[in-house]
Short mmCIF file of C-alpha atoms in Angstrom, two decimals:
data_model
loop_
_atom_site.label_atom_id
_atom_site.label_comp_id
_atom_site.label_asym_id
_atom_site.label_seq_id
_atom_site.Cartn_x
_atom_site.Cartn_y
_atom_site.Cartn_z
CA UNK A 279 0.21 0.01 0.01
CA UNK A 280 1.93 3.43 -0.15
CA UNK A 281 2.90 5.27 2.76
CA UNK A 282 1.15 8.80 2.83
CA UNK A 283 -2.66 8.66 2.90
CA UNK A 284 -5.12 10.52 0.02
CA UNK A 285 -5.39 13.39 2.98
CA UNK A 286 -1.64 13.45 3.34
CA UNK A 287 -1.18 13.55 -0.70
CA UNK A 288 -3.93 15.62 -1.01
CA UNK A 289 -2.81 18.20 1.31
CA UNK A 290 0.83 18.42 0.00
CA UNK A 291 -1.13 18.93 -3.34
CA UNK A 292 -2.80 21.74 -2.78
CA UNK A 293 -0.40 23.61 -0.17
CA UNK A 294 2.10 23.50 -4.07
CA UNK A 295 -0.99 24.85 -6.00
CA UNK A 296 -2.02 27.12 -3.52
CA UNK A 297 1.64 29.16 -5.56
CA UNK A 298 1.72 28.27 -8.02
CA UNK A 299 -2.00 30.10 -8.00
CA UNK A 300 -0.21 33.03 -6.37
CA UNK A 301 3.02 33.24 -8.70
CA UNK A 302 0.26 32.71 -12.17
CA UNK A 303 2.25 30.39 -13.14
CA UNK A 304 0.37 27.39 -15.33
CA UNK A 305 2.16 24.33 -13.93
CA UNK A 306 4.96 23.34 -11.85
CA UNK A 307 7.25 20.43 -13.95
CA UNK A 308 9.35 18.89 -12.08
CA UNK A 309 12.58 16.42 -12.05
CA UNK A 310 13.34 15.78 -8.80
CA UNK A 311 13.80 12.29 -7.39
CA UNK A 312 12.99 13.77 -4.21
CA UNK A 313 9.92 16.47 -5.13
CA UNK A 314 8.75 14.12 -7.41
CA UNK A 315 7.87 11.69 -4.55
CA UNK A 316 6.82 14.97 -2.63
CA UNK A 317 4.34 15.92 -5.02
CA UNK A 318 3.60 12.43 -6.59
CA UNK A 319 4.22 9.60 -3.85
CA UNK A 320 6.56 7.75 -6.98
CA UNK A 321 9.45 6.34 -5.24
CA UNK A 322 11.64 6.97 -7.35
CA UNK A 323 14.76 5.42 -5.11
CA UNK A 324 17.27 5.58 -8.02
CA UNK A 325 16.32 6.96 -11.97
CA UNK A 326 19.32 4.42 -13.87
CA UNK A 327 19.93 7.34 -16.47
CA UNK A 328 15.99 7.68 -17.12
CA UNK A 329 14.27 10.95 -15.26
CA UNK A 330 11.20 11.62 -14.44
CA UNK A 331 7.95 14.44 -14.50
CA UNK A 332 5.62 15.42 -12.05
CA UNK A 333 3.33 17.83 -13.85
CA UNK A 334 1.27 19.29 -11.56
CA UNK A 335 -1.28 22.33 -12.83
CA UNK A 336 -2.70 25.65 -10.91
CA UNK A 337 -5.89 23.66 -11.45
CA UNK A 338 -6.95 21.00 -13.22
CA UNK A 339 -5.24 17.33 -14.06
CA UNK A 340 -2.23 15.91 -13.70
CA UNK A 341 0.15 14.07 -14.35
CA UNK A 342 3.85 12.37 -13.68
CA UNK A 343 6.11 10.52 -16.41
CA UNK A 344 8.61 8.18 -16.10
CA UNK A 345 10.46 5.00 -17.77
CA UNK A 346 8.18 2.18 -18.94
CA UNK A 347 10.17 0.14 -16.05
CA UNK A 348 8.58 2.13 -13.42
CA UNK A 349 4.80 1.10 -14.38
CA UNK A 350 3.14 -0.17 -11.79
CA UNK A 351 5.78 1.63 -9.30
CA UNK A 352 3.97 5.01 -10.87
CA UNK A 353 0.18 3.32 -11.47
CA UNK A 354 0.39 1.79 -7.69
CA UNK A 355 1.85 4.77 -5.70
CA UNK A 356 0.33 7.58 -7.99
CA UNK A 357 -1.78 10.59 -6.28
CA UNK A 358 -1.63 12.34 -9.85
CA UNK A 359 -4.47 11.42 -12.34
CA UNK A 360 -2.91 10.14 -15.57
CA UNK A 361 0.80 7.78 -15.81
CA UNK A 362 3.11 8.11 -18.53
CA UNK A 363 5.37 5.73 -19.81
CA UNK A 364 7.76 5.59 -22.41
CA UNK A 365 11.07 2.77 -23.57
CA UNK A 366 13.87 2.62 -24.29
CA UNK A 367 13.52 2.60 -28.05
CA UNK A 368 14.59 6.27 -28.59
CA UNK A 369 16.75 9.34 -26.37
CA UNK A 370 14.89 8.66 -23.20
CA UNK A 371 15.14 12.78 -22.58
CA UNK A 372 13.34 13.37 -26.12
CA UNK A 373 10.92 10.31 -25.47
CA UNK A 374 9.66 11.86 -22.21
CA UNK A 375 9.43 15.57 -22.73
CA UNK A 376 8.04 14.60 -26.30
CA UNK A 377 4.91 13.20 -24.04
CA UNK A 378 5.26 15.13 -21.44
CA UNK A 379 5.16 18.41 -23.65
CA UNK A 380 1.78 16.54 -25.89
CA UNK A 381 0.30 16.30 -22.30
CA UNK A 382 0.36 19.47 -21.66
CA UNK A 383 -0.53 21.00 -24.44
CA UNK A 384 -3.66 19.19 -24.27
CA UNK A 385 -4.58 20.87 -21.05
CA UNK A 386 -4.21 24.59 -21.19
CA UNK A 387 -4.05 26.86 -25.07
CA UNK A 388 -0.57 29.37 -25.69
CA UNK A 389 1.84 30.17 -24.40
CA UNK A 390 2.32 28.61 -20.89
CA UNK A 391 4.01 29.16 -17.35
CA UNK A 392 6.32 26.28 -17.01
CA UNK A 393 7.43 26.38 -13.02
CA UNK A 394 10.80 23.91 -12.82
CA UNK A 395 13.12 22.93 -9.95
CA UNK A 396 16.19 25.66 -12.34
CA UNK A 397 18.65 25.25 -9.49
CA UNK A 398 19.37 21.69 -9.76
CA UNK A 399 18.24 21.12 -14.03
CA UNK A 400 20.84 20.08 -15.13
CA UNK A 401 22.83 21.39 -18.09
CA UNK A 402 21.93 19.41 -20.83
CA UNK A 403 17.98 19.01 -19.57
CA UNK A 404 17.32 22.20 -19.29
CA UNK A 405 18.51 23.31 -22.49
CA UNK A 406 16.57 20.17 -24.26
CA UNK A 407 13.37 21.50 -21.48
CA UNK A 408 14.26 25.41 -23.51
CA UNK A 409 13.85 23.26 -26.93
CA UNK A 410 10.97 21.01 -26.39
CA UNK A 411 8.66 24.58 -24.56
CA UNK A 412 10.85 27.42 -26.99
CA UNK A 413 7.80 29.65 -26.28
CA UNK A 414 6.89 29.28 -22.26
CA UNK A 415 7.97 30.57 -19.97
CA UNK A 416 10.45 28.94 -17.79
CA UNK A 417 10.47 30.09 -13.78
CA UNK A 418 11.74 28.66 -10.39
CA UNK A 419 9.67 26.85 -7.76
CA UNK A 420 12.48 24.99 -5.69
CA UNK A 421 12.09 27.06 -2.94
CA UNK A 422 8.66 27.15 -2.97
CA UNK A 423 8.80 23.03 -2.36
CA UNK A 424 11.20 24.25 0.00
CA UNK A 425 8.96 26.04 1.28
CA UNK A 426 6.46 23.14 1.76
CA UNK A 427 8.51 20.15 3.18
CA UNK A 428 10.54 22.33 6.11
CA UNK A 429 8.29 22.13 8.61
CA UNK A 430 7.48 17.72 7.79
CA UNK A 431 2.91 16.85 8.82
CA UNK A 432 2.78 14.50 11.62
CA UNK A 433 2.38 10.74 8.41
CA UNK A 434 6.16 12.09 8.01
CA UNK A 435 7.11 12.36 11.56
CA UNK A 436 5.54 8.88 12.15
CA UNK A 437 8.48 7.42 9.74
CA UNK A 438 11.07 10.04 11.41
CA UNK A 439 10.87 8.67 14.39
CA UNK A 440 10.99 4.77 12.66
CA UNK A 441 13.87 6.27 11.02
CA UNK A 442 15.98 7.23 15.47
CA UNK A 443 14.04 4.08 16.56
CA UNK A 444 16.45 1.83 12.91
CA UNK A 445 18.71 4.19 13.31
CA UNK A 446 19.66 3.48 17.90
CA UNK A 447 19.74 -0.81 16.60
CA UNK A 448 22.03 -0.14 13.78
CA UNK A 449 24.67 1.67 16.33
CA UNK A 450 24.49 -1.21 18.55
CA UNK A 451 25.21 -3.17 16.10
CA UNK A 452 27.71 -1.43 14.78
CA UNK A 453 29.37 -1.61 18.93
CA UNK A 454 28.72 -5.56 18.44
CA UNK A 455 30.86 -6.03 15.80
CA UNK A 456 34.22 -3.83 16.10
CA UNK A 457 37.17 -5.46 17.58
CA UNK A 458 40.73 -5.65 17.23
CA UNK A 459 41.88 -6.39 13.12
CA UNK A 460 37.80 -6.00 12.04
CA UNK A 461 37.73 -3.69 8.55
CA UNK A 462 36.08 -0.50 8.02
CA UNK A 463 33.50 -3.08 5.55
CA UNK A 464 31.85 -5.47 8.13
CA UNK A 465 31.20 -3.81 10.88
CA UNK A 466 29.25 -1.66 8.03
CA UNK A 467 28.22 -4.22 6.11
CA UNK A 468 27.03 -5.48 10.43
CA UNK A 469 25.00 -2.22 11.62
CA UNK A 470 23.43 -1.87 8.01
CA UNK A 471 21.73 -5.47 8.13
CA UNK A 472 20.98 -5.31 11.47
CA UNK A 473 18.91 -2.13 10.41
CA UNK A 474 17.04 -4.36 7.83
CA UNK A 475 16.67 -6.32 10.61
CA UNK A 476 14.66 -5.00 13.11
CA UNK A 477 12.05 -3.00 10.30
CA UNK A 478 11.62 -6.29 8.11
CA UNK A 479 10.22 -5.92 12.48
CA UNK A 480 8.58 -2.89 12.81
CA UNK A 481 7.65 -2.59 9.58
CA UNK A 482 4.84 -4.59 6.77
CA UNK A 483 5.24 -1.10 4.43
CA UNK A 484 8.85 -1.51 4.35
CA UNK A 485 10.52 -0.01 1.67
CA UNK A 486 14.80 0.80 2.60
CA UNK A 487 17.94 1.92 1.41
CA UNK A 488 19.56 2.31 4.23
CA UNK A 489 23.93 3.21 4.59
CA UNK A 490 26.92 3.13 6.64
CA UNK A 491 29.65 4.67 6.98
CA UNK A 492 32.61 3.14 8.91
CA UNK A 493 35.55 4.78 9.89
CA UNK A 494 39.14 4.58 11.18
CA UNK A 495 41.88 5.99 12.54
CA UNK A 496 42.86 9.11 10.27
CA UNK A 497 39.60 8.45 7.50
CA UNK A 498 37.56 10.36 10.17
CA UNK A 499 38.86 13.25 8.63
CA UNK A 500 36.73 12.49 5.52
CA UNK A 501 32.85 11.81 6.95
CA UNK A 502 31.26 10.92 3.94
CA UNK A 503 34.07 8.88 3.18
CA UNK A 504 32.37 5.07 1.82
CA UNK A 505 33.67 2.16 4.07
CA UNK A 506 37.16 0.19 3.21
CA UNK A 507 39.11 -2.48 3.99
CA UNK A 508 41.12 -0.84 6.65
CA UNK A 509 41.34 -2.84 9.54
CA UNK A 510 40.92 -1.30 13.39
CA UNK A 511 44.51 -0.51 15.77
CA UNK A 512 44.46 -0.08 19.64
CA UNK A 513 43.82 3.99 19.61
CA UNK A 514 43.01 4.29 16.23
CA UNK A 515 39.55 6.50 16.55
CA UNK A 516 36.14 5.30 15.14
CA UNK A 517 33.97 6.75 13.22
CA UNK A 518 30.59 5.53 13.91
CA UNK A 519 27.63 6.92 11.11
CA UNK A 520 24.70 5.15 10.69
CA UNK A 521 21.40 6.38 7.99
CA UNK A 522 18.37 4.80 7.76
CA UNK A 523 16.60 5.57 5.11
CA UNK A 524 13.06 4.83 4.71
CA UNK A 525 10.57 5.44 1.63
CA UNK A 526 12.65 8.34 0.96
CA UNK A 527 13.54 9.73 4.14
CA UNK A 528 16.91 9.87 5.77
CA UNK A 529 17.91 10.07 9.77
CA UNK A 530 21.42 10.03 11.35
CA UNK A 531 22.53 9.58 14.23
CA UNK A 532 26.84 9.49 14.86
CA UNK A 533 29.49 9.26 17.43
CA UNK A 534 33.07 9.59 17.25
CA UNK A 535 35.01 7.83 19.58
CA UNK A 536 38.67 6.14 20.83
CA UNK A 537 39.19 1.96 21.25
CA UNK A 538 40.60 1.79 23.67
CA UNK A 539 41.97 5.38 25.98
CA UNK A 540 41.43 8.68 24.60
CA UNK A 541 45.22 10.59 24.77
CA UNK A 542 45.58 14.04 25.63
CA UNK A 543 45.00 15.41 21.26
CA UNK A 544 41.92 13.11 21.53
CA UNK A 545 40.49 14.50 24.98
CA UNK A 546 40.80 18.20 24.36
CA UNK A 547 38.07 18.39 20.50
CA UNK A 548 35.85 15.25 21.93
CA UNK A 549 35.49 17.45 25.08
CA UNK A 550 34.79 20.25 23.24
CA UNK A 551 32.69 18.11 20.57
CA UNK A 552 30.31 17.49 23.35
CA UNK A 553 29.89 20.51 24.69
CA UNK A 554 28.67 21.98 21.64
CA UNK A 555 26.56 19.06 20.85
CA UNK A 556 24.72 19.08 24.34
CA UNK A 557 24.71 22.94 24.40
CA UNK A 558 22.97 23.44 20.34
CA UNK A 559 20.25 20.82 21.27
CA UNK A 560 19.38 22.52 24.58
CA UNK A 561 19.22 26.01 23.35
CA UNK A 562 17.13 24.46 19.72
CA UNK A 563 13.22 26.16 20.54
CA UNK A 564 10.28 28.03 18.26
CA UNK A 565 11.91 31.67 17.26
CA UNK A 566 15.94 30.36 17.91
CA UNK A 567 17.66 31.89 14.37
CA UNK A 568 19.36 28.69 12.33
CA UNK A 569 22.13 31.52 11.97
CA UNK A 570 22.08 31.37 16.54
CA UNK A 571 22.94 27.19 15.95
CA UNK A 572 25.70 27.93 14.17
CA UNK A 573 27.89 30.26 16.14
CA UNK A 574 27.34 28.72 18.85
CA UNK A 575 29.34 26.26 17.49
CA UNK A 576 31.97 29.15 16.95
CA UNK A 577 32.21 31.01 19.95
CA UNK A 578 32.56 27.07 22.08
CA UNK A 579 35.48 25.96 19.43
CA UNK A 580 36.99 29.65 19.36
CA UNK A 581 37.07 29.58 23.47
CA UNK A 582 38.64 25.93 22.50
CA UNK A 583 40.82 26.56 19.77
CA UNK A 584 39.08 24.61 17.77
CA UNK A 585 37.34 27.16 15.43
CA UNK A 586 40.27 26.91 12.85
CA UNK A 587 39.34 23.98 12.27
CA UNK A 588 35.36 24.17 11.49
CA UNK A 589 34.67 22.87 7.60
CA UNK A 590 31.06 22.39 7.29
CA UNK A 591 27.48 23.78 8.63
CA UNK A 592 26.50 23.14 11.92
CA UNK A 593 23.26 20.87 11.15
CA UNK A 594 20.74 20.52 8.39
CA UNK A 595 17.43 19.90 7.71
CA UNK A 596 16.18 15.72 7.68
CA UNK A 597 13.37 14.61 6.03
CA UNK A 598 13.26 13.35 2.17
CA UNK A 599 17.30 12.68 1.12
CA UNK A 600 16.94 10.21 -2.42
CA UNK A 601 18.72 13.12 -4.99
CA UNK A 602 19.22 16.89 -6.37
CA UNK A 603 16.22 17.71 -3.90
CA UNK A 604 17.59 16.25 -0.69
CA UNK A 605 19.93 19.49 0.91
CA UNK A 606 16.75 22.37 2.36
CA UNK A 607 19.07 25.82 2.09
CA UNK A 608 16.18 27.11 4.29
CA UNK A 609 17.36 24.75 6.79
CA UNK A 610 20.61 24.91 6.67
CA UNK A 611 22.06 26.09 10.14
CA UNK A 612 24.35 27.52 9.13
CA UNK A 613 26.25 31.33 10.09
CA UNK A 614 24.19 32.83 6.84
CA UNK A 615 20.82 31.70 7.25
CA UNK A 616 19.09 34.13 9.81
CA UNK A 617 15.75 32.10 8.97
CA UNK A 618 13.58 31.01 12.21
CA UNK A 619 12.94 27.32 13.88
CA UNK A 620 9.08 26.79 13.39
CA UNK A 621 7.16 23.78 15.08
CA UNK A 622 7.86 19.86 13.38
CA UNK A 623 11.13 20.90 12.34
CA UNK A 624 13.30 18.71 11.89
CA UNK A 625 17.88 18.86 11.47
CA UNK A 626 20.87 17.56 12.50
CA UNK A 627 22.74 19.02 15.36
CA UNK A 628 26.31 17.81 14.29
CA UNK A 629 29.23 20.32 15.64
CA UNK A 630 32.68 18.39 14.06
CA UNK A 631 35.96 19.90 13.85
CA UNK A 632 38.59 18.42 11.86
CA UNK A 633 42.53 18.27 12.62
CA UNK A 634 45.28 17.16 10.07
CA UNK A 635 47.04 14.45 12.32
CA UNK A 636 44.37 13.67 14.94
CA UNK A 637 40.83 12.84 13.55
CA UNK A 638 37.74 14.35 12.76
CA UNK A 639 35.84 15.07 15.91
CA UNK A 640 31.88 14.74 14.64
CA UNK A 641 28.37 13.58 16.75
CA UNK A 642 24.65 14.04 15.14
CA UNK A 643 21.41 13.65 16.35
CA UNK A 644 17.92 13.78 14.20
CA UNK A 645 15.82 16.85 16.38
CA UNK A 646 12.17 17.56 15.58
CA UNK A 647 11.29 21.31 17.18
CA UNK A 648 8.30 21.37 18.96
CA UNK A 649 6.09 24.36 20.99
CA UNK A 650 8.81 24.59 23.16
CA UNK A 651 12.30 22.96 22.82
CA UNK A 652 13.06 19.94 20.80
CA UNK A 653 13.07 15.67 20.70
CA UNK A 654 15.44 14.01 19.89
CA UNK A 655 15.19 10.61 17.59
CA UNK A 656 18.22 10.28 18.46
CA UNK A 657 18.74 10.33 21.31
CA UNK A 658 22.23 7.47 22.01
CA UNK A 659 25.12 7.20 24.69
CA UNK A 660 28.31 8.58 23.72
CA UNK A 661 30.54 7.35 26.60
CA UNK A 662 31.53 4.31 23.86
#
């Protein structure tokens, strides 16, 4: 069965249609897997080189367009009115745009204004789009979709809460697999296997692309490094990273610790990251600026003489994170972002420093903003 209720999908569609009417845009014409899923309900977790489009008019019939191999998936999950499928007998970009153009022509007259995710549209597809719709006005609509996605519904929060439970299962499995001489690959694989096993027990409708990173020693300097055959030795810094992905909704749980007794060089950044981690989570509440969280992190690290080792933002919005449309700029906990937190936003908190010759130190929890603070979906020990 589809993961979201009819009422939830109708809410999302109505929200975007309101924005189309306000901006006098005739059709939203969306291409990222994240936005197509959010508006249509179709889980396209990998395009495999074949584009999928969602066509939502300000009023009237809607359609999704995708590869013939996705036809049953589209028909089963779509909250839209029509499904348009193309084969591989011709260029898939041109074939899909032809179907979309014919649909739009049937449901419009004269020149149209198309709302597109311009900032995320590959140059080649953008040119093909201009070629197929030479008389259309192409209007950036990506920020409007970001606005809709930033505040989560109760149904979305249930998925993210389940992700938090699964993240803790994966983190425990990660620790269970640790022993001297074990590889990063073996530890990460065990964590993912246990998350998937638990999901089968906790959900009768699970769909996942869960992953995990295990990083030992100087591999902690590269936080998104996939696991390797590096073997664990005593005294290594260890980065635990578990990312349950339920129906495209990503949760993350990250901890840094030492396998053995920490050295003085390791202890100082660990203590500083712990201090920032606690302070920022406690400060989260409606009305606070996202930039305040980033400033708090910098102030703590500056006092500890570690601010020169900061390499990334303090946190980001969580929700659908399938592809290019998965990071909402408006939800970044960064110095430049003055946006205010509101209830039912979901953010990671991940203060970190990366010190050459010592390692990368980062914890991350996923926090849901409540009416008077924030609750932690991934609460897990740090005194490992």
